[in-house]
mmCIF file of C-alpha atoms in Angstrom:
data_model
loop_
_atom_site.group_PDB
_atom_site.id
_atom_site.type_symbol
_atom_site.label_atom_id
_atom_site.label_comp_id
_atom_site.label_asym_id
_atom_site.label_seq_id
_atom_site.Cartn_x
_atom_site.Cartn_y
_atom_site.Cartn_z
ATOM 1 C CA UNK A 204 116.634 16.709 123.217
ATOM 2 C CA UNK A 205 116.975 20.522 124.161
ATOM 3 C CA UNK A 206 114.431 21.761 121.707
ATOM 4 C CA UNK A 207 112.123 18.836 123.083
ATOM 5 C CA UNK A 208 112.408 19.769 126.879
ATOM 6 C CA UNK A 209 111.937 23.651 125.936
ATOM 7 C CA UNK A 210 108.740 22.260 123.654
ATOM 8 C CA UNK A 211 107.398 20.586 126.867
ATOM 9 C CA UNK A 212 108.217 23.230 129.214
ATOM 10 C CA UNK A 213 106.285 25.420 127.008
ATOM 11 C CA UNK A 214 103.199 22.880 126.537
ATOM 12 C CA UNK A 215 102.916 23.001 130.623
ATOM 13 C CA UNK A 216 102.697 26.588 131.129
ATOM 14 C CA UNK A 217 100.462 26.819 128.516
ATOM 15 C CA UNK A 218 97.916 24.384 130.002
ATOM 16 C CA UNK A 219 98.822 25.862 133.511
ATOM 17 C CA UNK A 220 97.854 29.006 132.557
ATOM 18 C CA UNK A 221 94.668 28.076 130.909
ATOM 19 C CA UNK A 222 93.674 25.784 133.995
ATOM 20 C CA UNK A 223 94.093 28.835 136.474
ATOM 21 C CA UNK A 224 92.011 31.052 134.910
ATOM 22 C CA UNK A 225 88.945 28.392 133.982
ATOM 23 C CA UNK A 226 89.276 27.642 137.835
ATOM 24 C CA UNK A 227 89.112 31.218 138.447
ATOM 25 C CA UNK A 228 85.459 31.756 137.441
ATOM 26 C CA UNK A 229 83.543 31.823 140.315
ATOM 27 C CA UNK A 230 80.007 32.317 139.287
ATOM 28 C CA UNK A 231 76.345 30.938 140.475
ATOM 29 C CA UNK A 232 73.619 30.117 138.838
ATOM 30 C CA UNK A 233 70.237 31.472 139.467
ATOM 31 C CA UNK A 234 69.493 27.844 141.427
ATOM 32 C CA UNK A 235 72.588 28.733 143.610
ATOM 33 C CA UNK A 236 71.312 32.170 144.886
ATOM 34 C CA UNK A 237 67.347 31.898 145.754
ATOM 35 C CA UNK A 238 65.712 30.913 148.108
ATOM 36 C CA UNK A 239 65.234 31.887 152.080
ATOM 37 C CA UNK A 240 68.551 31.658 153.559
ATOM 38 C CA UNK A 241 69.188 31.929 157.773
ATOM 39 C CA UNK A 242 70.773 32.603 161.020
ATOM 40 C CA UNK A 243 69.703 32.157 164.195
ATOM 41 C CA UNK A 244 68.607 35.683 164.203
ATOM 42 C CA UNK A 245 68.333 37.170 160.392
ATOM 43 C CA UNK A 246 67.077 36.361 157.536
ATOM 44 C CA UNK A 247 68.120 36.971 154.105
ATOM 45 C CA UNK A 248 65.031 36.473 150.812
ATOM 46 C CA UNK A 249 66.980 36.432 147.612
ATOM 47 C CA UNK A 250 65.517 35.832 144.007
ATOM 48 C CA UNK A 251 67.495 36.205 140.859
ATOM 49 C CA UNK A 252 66.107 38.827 138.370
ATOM 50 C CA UNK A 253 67.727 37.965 135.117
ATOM 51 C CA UNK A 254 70.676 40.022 133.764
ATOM 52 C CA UNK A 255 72.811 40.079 136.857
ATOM 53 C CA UNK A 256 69.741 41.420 138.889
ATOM 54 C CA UNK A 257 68.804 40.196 142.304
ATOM 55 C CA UNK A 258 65.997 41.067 144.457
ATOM 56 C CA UNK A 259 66.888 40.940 148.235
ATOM 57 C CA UNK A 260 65.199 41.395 151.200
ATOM 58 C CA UNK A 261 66.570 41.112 154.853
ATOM 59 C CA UNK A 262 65.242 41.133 158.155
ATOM 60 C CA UNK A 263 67.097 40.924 161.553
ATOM 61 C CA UNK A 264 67.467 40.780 165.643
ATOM 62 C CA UNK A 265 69.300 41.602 167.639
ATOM 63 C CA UNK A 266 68.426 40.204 171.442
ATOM 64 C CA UNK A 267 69.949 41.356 174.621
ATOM 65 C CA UNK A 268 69.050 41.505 178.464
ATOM 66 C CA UNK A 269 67.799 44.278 180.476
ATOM 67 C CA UNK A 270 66.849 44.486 184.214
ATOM 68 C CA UNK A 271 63.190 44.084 183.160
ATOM 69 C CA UNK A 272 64.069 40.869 181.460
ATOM 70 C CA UNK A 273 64.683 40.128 177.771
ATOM 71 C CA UNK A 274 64.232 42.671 174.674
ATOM 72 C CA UNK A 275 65.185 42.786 171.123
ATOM 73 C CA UNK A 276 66.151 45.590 168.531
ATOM 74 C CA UNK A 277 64.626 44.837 164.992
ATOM 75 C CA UNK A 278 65.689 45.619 161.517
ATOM 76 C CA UNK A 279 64.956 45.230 157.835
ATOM 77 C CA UNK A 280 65.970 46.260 154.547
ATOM 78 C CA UNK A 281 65.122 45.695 151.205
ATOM 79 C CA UNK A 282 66.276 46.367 147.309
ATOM 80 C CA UNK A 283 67.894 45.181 144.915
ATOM 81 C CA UNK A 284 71.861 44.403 144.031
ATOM 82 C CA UNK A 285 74.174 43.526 141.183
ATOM 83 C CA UNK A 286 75.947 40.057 141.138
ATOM 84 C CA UNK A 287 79.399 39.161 139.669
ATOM 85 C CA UNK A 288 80.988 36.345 139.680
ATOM 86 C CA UNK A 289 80.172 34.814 143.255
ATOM 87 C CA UNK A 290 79.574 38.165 145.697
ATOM 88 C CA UNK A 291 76.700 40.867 145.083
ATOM 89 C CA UNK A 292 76.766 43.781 146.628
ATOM 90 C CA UNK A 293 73.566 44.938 148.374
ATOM 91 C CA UNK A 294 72.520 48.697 149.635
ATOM 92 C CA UNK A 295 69.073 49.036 151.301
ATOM 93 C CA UNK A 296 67.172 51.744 149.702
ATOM 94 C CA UNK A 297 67.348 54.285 152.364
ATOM 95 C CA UNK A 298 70.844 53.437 153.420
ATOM 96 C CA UNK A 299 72.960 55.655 154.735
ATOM 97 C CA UNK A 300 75.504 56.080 151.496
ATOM 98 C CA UNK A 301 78.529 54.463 153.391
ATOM 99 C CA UNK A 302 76.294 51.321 153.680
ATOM 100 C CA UNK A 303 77.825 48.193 151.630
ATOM 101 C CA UNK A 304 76.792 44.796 152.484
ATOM 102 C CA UNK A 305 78.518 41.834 150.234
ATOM 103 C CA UNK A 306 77.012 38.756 149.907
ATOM 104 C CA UNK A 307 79.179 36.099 148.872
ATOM 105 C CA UNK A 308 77.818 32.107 148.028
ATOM 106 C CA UNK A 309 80.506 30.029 148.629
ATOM 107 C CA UNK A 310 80.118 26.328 149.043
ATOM 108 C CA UNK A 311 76.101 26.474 149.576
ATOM 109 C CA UNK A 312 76.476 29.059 152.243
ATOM 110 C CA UNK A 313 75.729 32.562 151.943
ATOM 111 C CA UNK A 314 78.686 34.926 153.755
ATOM 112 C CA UNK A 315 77.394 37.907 154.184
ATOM 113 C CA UNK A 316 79.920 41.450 155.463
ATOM 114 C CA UNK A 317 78.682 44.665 156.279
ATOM 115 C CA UNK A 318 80.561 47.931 156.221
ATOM 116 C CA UNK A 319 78.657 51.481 157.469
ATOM 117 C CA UNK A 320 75.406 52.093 158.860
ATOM 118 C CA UNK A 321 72.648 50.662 157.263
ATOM 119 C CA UNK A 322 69.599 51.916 159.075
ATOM 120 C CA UNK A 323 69.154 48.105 160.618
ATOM 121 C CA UNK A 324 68.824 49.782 164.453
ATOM 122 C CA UNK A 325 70.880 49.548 167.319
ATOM 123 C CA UNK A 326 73.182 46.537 166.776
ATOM 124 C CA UNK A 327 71.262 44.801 164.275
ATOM 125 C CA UNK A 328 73.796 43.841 161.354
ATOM 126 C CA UNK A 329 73.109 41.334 158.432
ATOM 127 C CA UNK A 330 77.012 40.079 158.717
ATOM 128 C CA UNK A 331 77.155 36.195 159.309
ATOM 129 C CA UNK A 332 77.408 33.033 157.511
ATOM 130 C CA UNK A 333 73.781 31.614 156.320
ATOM 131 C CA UNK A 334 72.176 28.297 155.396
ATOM 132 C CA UNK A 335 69.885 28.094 152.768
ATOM 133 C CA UNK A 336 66.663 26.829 153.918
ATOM 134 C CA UNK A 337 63.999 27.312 151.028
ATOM 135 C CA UNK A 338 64.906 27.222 147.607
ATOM 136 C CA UNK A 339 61.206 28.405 146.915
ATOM 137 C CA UNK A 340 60.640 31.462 145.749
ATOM 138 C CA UNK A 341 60.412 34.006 148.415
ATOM 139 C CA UNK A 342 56.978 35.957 149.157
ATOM 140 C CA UNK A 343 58.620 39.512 149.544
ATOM 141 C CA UNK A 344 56.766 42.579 151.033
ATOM 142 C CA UNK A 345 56.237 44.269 147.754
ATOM 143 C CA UNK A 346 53.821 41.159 146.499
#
């Protein structure tokens, strides 16, 4: 009966073990990742290049008030990034080299981080949580 239990015992943390890890692969398809995704004020164009590539493009405001009534600072950048698993990690060419913006998809929203200057302008920053709202592909400014 010993030799049993210790058989069984064994059996389960074999097919724990090999249930956490399959769980633990987090990656998206190509279908998962383009398309035009949104806030209310920025804009993210991704397409999927094959090989881990992606091609990204972002544009954003940022809106304020001023005695003269209402103004916005603009910003966009554009390149390309390296996906693993579920989160690439995006640089605008022309970045400042502490720039790192991680985009992760995550239940068919796009969370998006930034870290460093990025050359967006005053206040403009691509960090937020998007909605996809094309999954065409994107017209970006290099076509």
């Amino acid at each position: 009966m010993r030799k049993t239990w210790q058989l069984w015992a064994l059996w389960l943390t074999a097919v724990s073990v090999v249930t956490v890890q399959a769980g633990s692969d987090k990656s998206v398809t190509a279908a998962q990742v383009n398309g035009t995704w949104k806030t209310k004020y920025s804009e993210f164009k991704i397409w999927a290049l094959g090989k881990q590539r992606l091609q990204i493009e972002f544009s954003g405001v940022y809106e304020y008030e001023t005695p003269q009534g209402p103004t916005a600072n603009e910003g966009e950048g554009s390149g390309f990034a390296t996906i693993e698993g579920d989160t690439a990690i995006f640089k605008p060419e022309g970045a400042e080299e502490e720039c790192q913006i991680p985009l992760r998809f995550a239940g068919g929203k796009l969370v998006v981080t930034q870290t460093g200057i990025c050359g967006f302008g005053h206040n403009v920053s691509a960090a937020g949580t998007y909605k996809k709202v094309s999954t065409r592909k994107p017209k970006f400014g290099s076509d």
